[in-house]
Amino acid sequence: MSELRERSDAELLALHVDGDPDAFGELFGRHRDRLWAVALRTMGNPEDAADGLQEGMIAAFRRAGSFRGDAAVTTWLHRVVVNSCLDRLRAMKVRRAEPLPDDLEERADRGALVSATDVELDPAQLTVADERRRMVLAALRTLTPDQRAALVLVDMEGYSVAEAAEMLDVAEGTVKSRCFRGRAKLAPLLGVLAPTGGDVPHAGNPPETADVPTTGPPRGPPADRA
């Protein structure tokens, strides 16, 4: 395993295709937290996010041989996971209204989801920060799946429009349009947060309020479901 840690993403994927039993697990472990962040914000709750992430990773596990190398491996992984999440959202069609889960703070120190300043806040401030995050998650769920995916990648995960377009397999202009429409819809919902420092999501400057806590992604490589 120590030898695998020295390998590049592309090398790990190639080793997996060649039959190495540990290569995909090492690759998944490297990018698990970022992929989980995208899945959680796109799906809106940990249960659906876990399903979306696992289905995406199973697809990547099985289709690794089709990777052509015309994009970075991490871009390809994001594309597979986002597509898996979007497929689930579209299949749901009309999502029933559900309260946000109470366990979003568990293991909140994993991944790129928690603001580094949170560890310095007192309990009262943490309560306010948690409520703001819940507002952002709830607001995101009002967007169409395509708008949500674009905003998550560009405004919250900090990818460029070009990178997001590659992950979503659409034109850059389409990403810009989805982000514009999504921000317009979020503005009245999250405008109450703006006076504290411009927390409404905006491209190129991921806001603190976008740092949604997570219950933590599934551990290890995905298990195929019977």
Short mmCIF file of C-alpha atoms in Angstrom, two decimals:
data_model
loop_
_atom_site.label_atom_id
_atom_site.label_comp_id
_atom_site.label_asym_id
_atom_site.label_seq_id
_atom_site.Cartn_x
_atom_site.Cartn_y
_atom_site.Cartn_z
CA MET A 1 0.00 0.00 0.00
CA SER A 2 2.88 2.38 0.70
CA GLU A 3 3.98 1.94 -2.90
CA LEU A 4 0.50 2.83 -4.12
CA ARG A 5 0.59 6.12 -2.21
CA GLU A 6 3.46 7.22 -4.43
CA ARG A 7 1.52 6.57 -7.61
CA SER A 8 -0.33 9.25 -9.56
CA ASP A 9 -4.10 9.14 -9.99
CA ALA A 10 -3.74 8.00 -13.60
CA GLU A 11 -1.33 5.24 -12.57
CA LEU A 12 -3.69 4.03 -9.87
CA LEU A 13 -6.59 3.87 -12.32
CA ALA A 14 -4.43 1.97 -14.80
CA LEU A 15 -3.35 -0.46 -12.07
CA HIS A 16 -6.99 -1.01 -11.15
CA VAL A 17 -7.84 -1.79 -14.78
CA ASP A 18 -4.95 -4.25 -14.81
CA GLY A 19 -6.36 -6.06 -11.81
CA ASP A 20 -4.64 -4.53 -8.77
CA PRO A 21 -7.10 -5.15 -5.90
CA ASP A 22 -6.01 -2.14 -3.83
CA ALA A 23 -5.47 0.58 -6.43
CA PHE A 24 -9.06 1.83 -6.65
CA GLY A 25 -9.39 1.97 -2.88
CA GLU A 26 -6.29 4.16 -2.70
CA LEU A 27 -7.65 6.41 -5.45
CA PHE A 28 -11.04 6.72 -3.79
CA GLY A 29 -9.43 7.49 -0.44
CA ARG A 30 -7.54 10.41 -1.93
CA HIS A 31 -10.64 12.13 -3.27
CA ARG A 32 -13.36 10.78 -0.94
CA ASP A 33 -13.88 13.96 1.09
CA ARG A 34 -14.19 16.30 -1.90
CA LEU A 35 -16.50 13.90 -3.73
CA TRP A 36 -18.60 13.54 -0.59
CA ALA A 37 -18.86 17.33 -0.30
CA VAL A 38 -20.17 17.58 -3.85
CA ALA A 39 -22.61 14.71 -3.36
CA LEU A 40 -23.95 16.11 -0.07
CA ARG A 41 -24.53 19.58 -1.41
CA THR A 42 -26.05 18.30 -4.63
CA MET A 43 -28.39 15.80 -2.95
CA GLY A 44 -29.19 17.92 0.11
CA ASN A 45 -29.05 15.24 2.81
CA PRO A 46 -26.55 12.59 3.94
CA GLU A 47 -28.71 9.57 3.14
CA ASP A 48 -29.24 10.44 -0.53
CA ALA A 49 -25.68 11.73 -0.80
CA ALA A 50 -24.28 8.41 0.42
CA ASP A 51 -26.36 6.57 -2.18
CA GLY A 52 -25.32 8.96 -4.94
CA LEU A 53 -21.65 8.73 -4.03
CA GLN A 54 -21.67 4.95 -3.77
CA GLU A 55 -23.51 4.51 -7.05
CA GLY A 56 -21.06 6.89 -8.70
CA MET A 57 -18.05 5.05 -7.33
CA ILE A 58 -19.47 1.68 -8.39
CA ALA A 59 -19.91 3.11 -11.89
CA ALA A 60 -16.33 4.44 -11.87
CA PHE A 61 -15.05 1.09 -10.56
CA ARG A 62 -16.75 -0.77 -13.37
CA ARG A 63 -16.10 1.73 -16.17
CA ALA A 64 -12.47 2.54 -15.37
CA GLY A 65 -11.38 0.83 -18.57
CA SER A 66 -13.31 3.41 -20.60
CA PHE A 67 -11.28 6.32 -19.18
CA ARG A 68 -9.51 7.84 -22.18
CA GLY A 69 -7.18 10.18 -20.35
CA ASP A 70 -8.54 13.30 -22.05
CA ALA A 71 -9.20 14.85 -18.63
CA ALA A 72 -7.71 14.59 -15.17
CA VAL A 73 -8.77 11.51 -13.24
CA THR A 74 -10.26 13.69 -10.49
CA THR A 75 -12.33 15.53 -13.12
CA TRP A 76 -13.60 12.22 -14.43
CA LEU A 77 -14.47 11.01 -10.92
CA HIS A 78 -16.39 14.22 -10.22
CA ARG A 79 -18.25 13.83 -13.50
CA VAL A 80 -19.29 10.29 -12.64
CA VAL A 81 -20.44 11.22 -9.13
CA VAL A 82 -22.31 14.36 -10.23
CA ASN A 83 -24.05 12.44 -13.00
CA SER A 84 -25.03 9.75 -10.52
CA CYS A 85 -26.49 12.38 -8.19
CA LEU A 86 -28.32 14.15 -11.01
CA ASP A 87 -29.78 10.87 -12.21
CA ARG A 88 -31.12 10.20 -8.71
CA LEU A 89 -32.60 13.69 -8.44
CA ARG A 90 -34.29 13.44 -11.81
CA ALA A 91 -35.68 10.02 -10.95
CA MET A 92 -37.20 11.50 -7.80
CA LYS A 93 -38.92 14.14 -9.97
CA VAL A 94 -40.78 15.88 -7.16
CA ARG A 95 -38.88 15.59 -3.90
CA ARG A 96 -41.08 15.43 -0.84
CA ALA A 97 -40.41 18.06 1.79
CA GLU A 98 -38.20 16.59 4.50
CA PRO A 99 -36.62 18.24 7.55
CA LEU A 100 -32.87 18.45 7.40
CA PRO A 101 -31.29 15.68 9.47
CA ASP A 102 -30.18 16.34 13.03
CA ASP A 103 -26.82 14.64 12.63
CA LEU A 104 -25.18 16.98 10.11
CA GLU A 105 -22.62 18.07 12.71
CA GLU A 106 -21.25 14.57 13.29
CA ARG A 107 -17.66 14.22 12.07
CA ALA A 108 -17.82 17.83 10.85
CA ASP A 109 -14.04 17.98 10.79
CA ARG A 110 -13.75 15.82 7.67
CA GLY A 111 -13.08 17.17 4.22
CA ALA A 112 -13.33 20.66 2.81
CA LEU A 113 -16.77 21.25 4.32
CA VAL A 114 -16.00 23.04 7.56
CA SER A 115 -14.66 26.54 7.86
CA ALA A 116 -11.36 26.66 9.67
CA THR A 117 -12.69 29.56 11.74
CA ASP A 118 -15.44 27.39 13.23
CA VAL A 119 -13.06 25.74 15.67
CA GLU A 120 -12.44 29.16 17.24
CA LEU A 121 -16.12 30.03 17.69
CA ASP A 122 -17.93 29.79 21.00
CA PRO A 123 -21.05 27.60 21.30
CA ALA A 124 -23.42 30.47 20.56
CA GLN A 125 -21.56 31.33 17.38
CA LEU A 126 -21.48 27.69 16.34
CA THR A 127 -25.25 27.53 16.74
CA VAL A 128 -25.67 30.54 14.47
CA ALA A 129 -23.22 29.09 11.95
CA ASP A 130 -25.08 25.79 11.93
CA GLU A 131 -28.39 27.53 11.30
CA ARG A 132 -26.87 29.50 8.43
CA ARG A 133 -25.59 26.30 6.87
CA ARG A 134 -28.99 24.69 7.18
CA MET A 135 -30.49 27.69 5.40
CA VAL A 136 -28.03 27.29 2.55
CA LEU A 137 -28.78 23.57 2.21
CA ALA A 138 -32.52 24.21 2.26
CA ALA A 139 -32.18 27.00 -0.31
CA LEU A 140 -30.10 24.80 -2.61
CA ARG A 141 -32.90 22.26 -2.62
CA THR A 142 -35.18 24.81 -4.32
CA LEU A 143 -32.99 24.86 -7.44
CA THR A 144 -33.25 22.52 -10.39
CA PRO A 145 -30.73 19.66 -10.25
CA ASP A 146 -28.67 21.18 -13.07
CA GLN A 147 -28.53 24.61 -11.43
CA ARG A 148 -27.65 23.08 -8.10
CA ALA A 149 -24.80 21.02 -9.55
CA ALA A 150 -23.32 24.03 -11.33
CA LEU A 151 -23.49 26.24 -8.23
CA VAL A 152 -22.04 23.55 -5.99
CA LEU A 153 -19.03 23.06 -8.25
CA VAL A 154 -18.35 26.73 -9.04
CA ASP A 155 -19.51 28.71 -6.02
CA MET A 156 -18.99 26.23 -3.21
CA GLU A 157 -16.19 23.92 -4.30
CA GLY A 158 -14.30 26.71 -6.08
CA TYR A 159 -13.84 25.06 -9.46
CA SER A 160 -13.51 27.32 -12.48
CA VAL A 161 -16.33 27.53 -15.01
CA ALA A 162 -14.15 25.60 -17.46
CA GLU A 163 -13.52 22.81 -14.94
CA ALA A 164 -17.20 22.61 -14.01
CA ALA A 165 -18.16 22.47 -17.68
CA GLU A 166 -15.80 19.54 -18.16
CA MET A 167 -17.19 17.74 -15.10
CA LEU A 168 -20.79 18.31 -16.20
CA ASP A 169 -19.98 17.63 -19.86
CA VAL A 170 -21.66 20.83 -21.05
CA ALA A 171 -20.52 24.09 -22.63
CA GLU A 172 -19.01 26.80 -20.43
CA GLY A 173 -21.86 29.11 -21.42
CA THR A 174 -24.33 26.57 -20.08
CA VAL A 175 -22.54 26.51 -16.71
CA LYS A 176 -22.56 30.32 -16.58
CA SER A 177 -26.27 30.41 -17.40
CA ARG A 178 -27.13 27.80 -14.76
CA CYS A 179 -25.07 29.64 -12.15
CA PHE A 180 -26.68 32.96 -13.04
CA ARG A 181 -30.21 31.57 -12.80
CA GLY A 182 -29.39 29.68 -9.62
CA ARG A 183 -27.92 32.76 -7.92
CA ALA A 184 -30.93 34.81 -8.94
CA LYS A 185 -33.22 32.29 -7.27
CA LEU A 186 -31.06 32.00 -4.14
CA ALA A 187 -30.63 35.75 -3.66
CA PRO A 188 -34.06 36.42 -2.07
CA LEU A 189 -33.81 33.24 0.00
CA LEU A 190 -30.34 33.95 1.37
CA GLY A 191 -30.37 37.74 1.28
CA VAL A 192 -30.86 37.78 5.05
CA LEU A 193 -27.32 36.42 5.37
CA ALA A 194 -25.67 39.09 3.23
CA PRO A 195 -25.30 41.86 5.88
CA THR A 196 -22.94 39.64 7.89
CA GLY A 197 -20.39 39.51 5.14
CA GLY A 198 -21.86 38.72 1.75
CA ASP A 199 -22.64 35.09 2.38
CA VAL A 200 -24.85 34.51 -0.64
CA PRO A 201 -22.88 32.08 -2.84
CA HIS A 202 -20.87 33.82 -5.52
CA ALA A 203 -18.44 32.40 -8.04
CA GLY A 204 -14.77 32.56 -7.26
CA ASN A 205 -15.26 33.28 -3.58
CA PRO A 206 -16.87 30.34 -1.77
CA PRO A 207 -18.69 31.79 1.28
CA GLU A 208 -18.40 30.60 4.84
CA THR A 209 -22.09 29.80 4.87
CA ALA A 210 -21.57 27.37 2.03
CA ASP A 211 -19.41 25.22 4.31
CA VAL A 212 -22.02 22.58 5.00
CA PRO A 213 -21.06 20.08 7.71
CA THR A 214 -21.12 16.42 6.87
CA THR A 215 -21.72 13.16 8.59
CA GLY A 216 -18.66 11.85 6.78
CA PRO A 217 -18.43 9.93 3.52
CA PRO A 218 -18.50 6.18 3.28
CA ARG A 219 -15.17 4.65 4.21
CA GLY A 220 -13.07 2.62 1.83
CA PRO A 221 -13.82 1.51 -1.73
CA PRO A 222 -17.48 1.04 -2.65
CA ALA A 223 -19.08 -2.30 -2.06
CA ASP A 224 -21.07 -3.62 -5.01
CA ARG A 225 -24.73 -4.02 -4.16
CA ALA A 226 -26.28 -7.34 -4.90
#
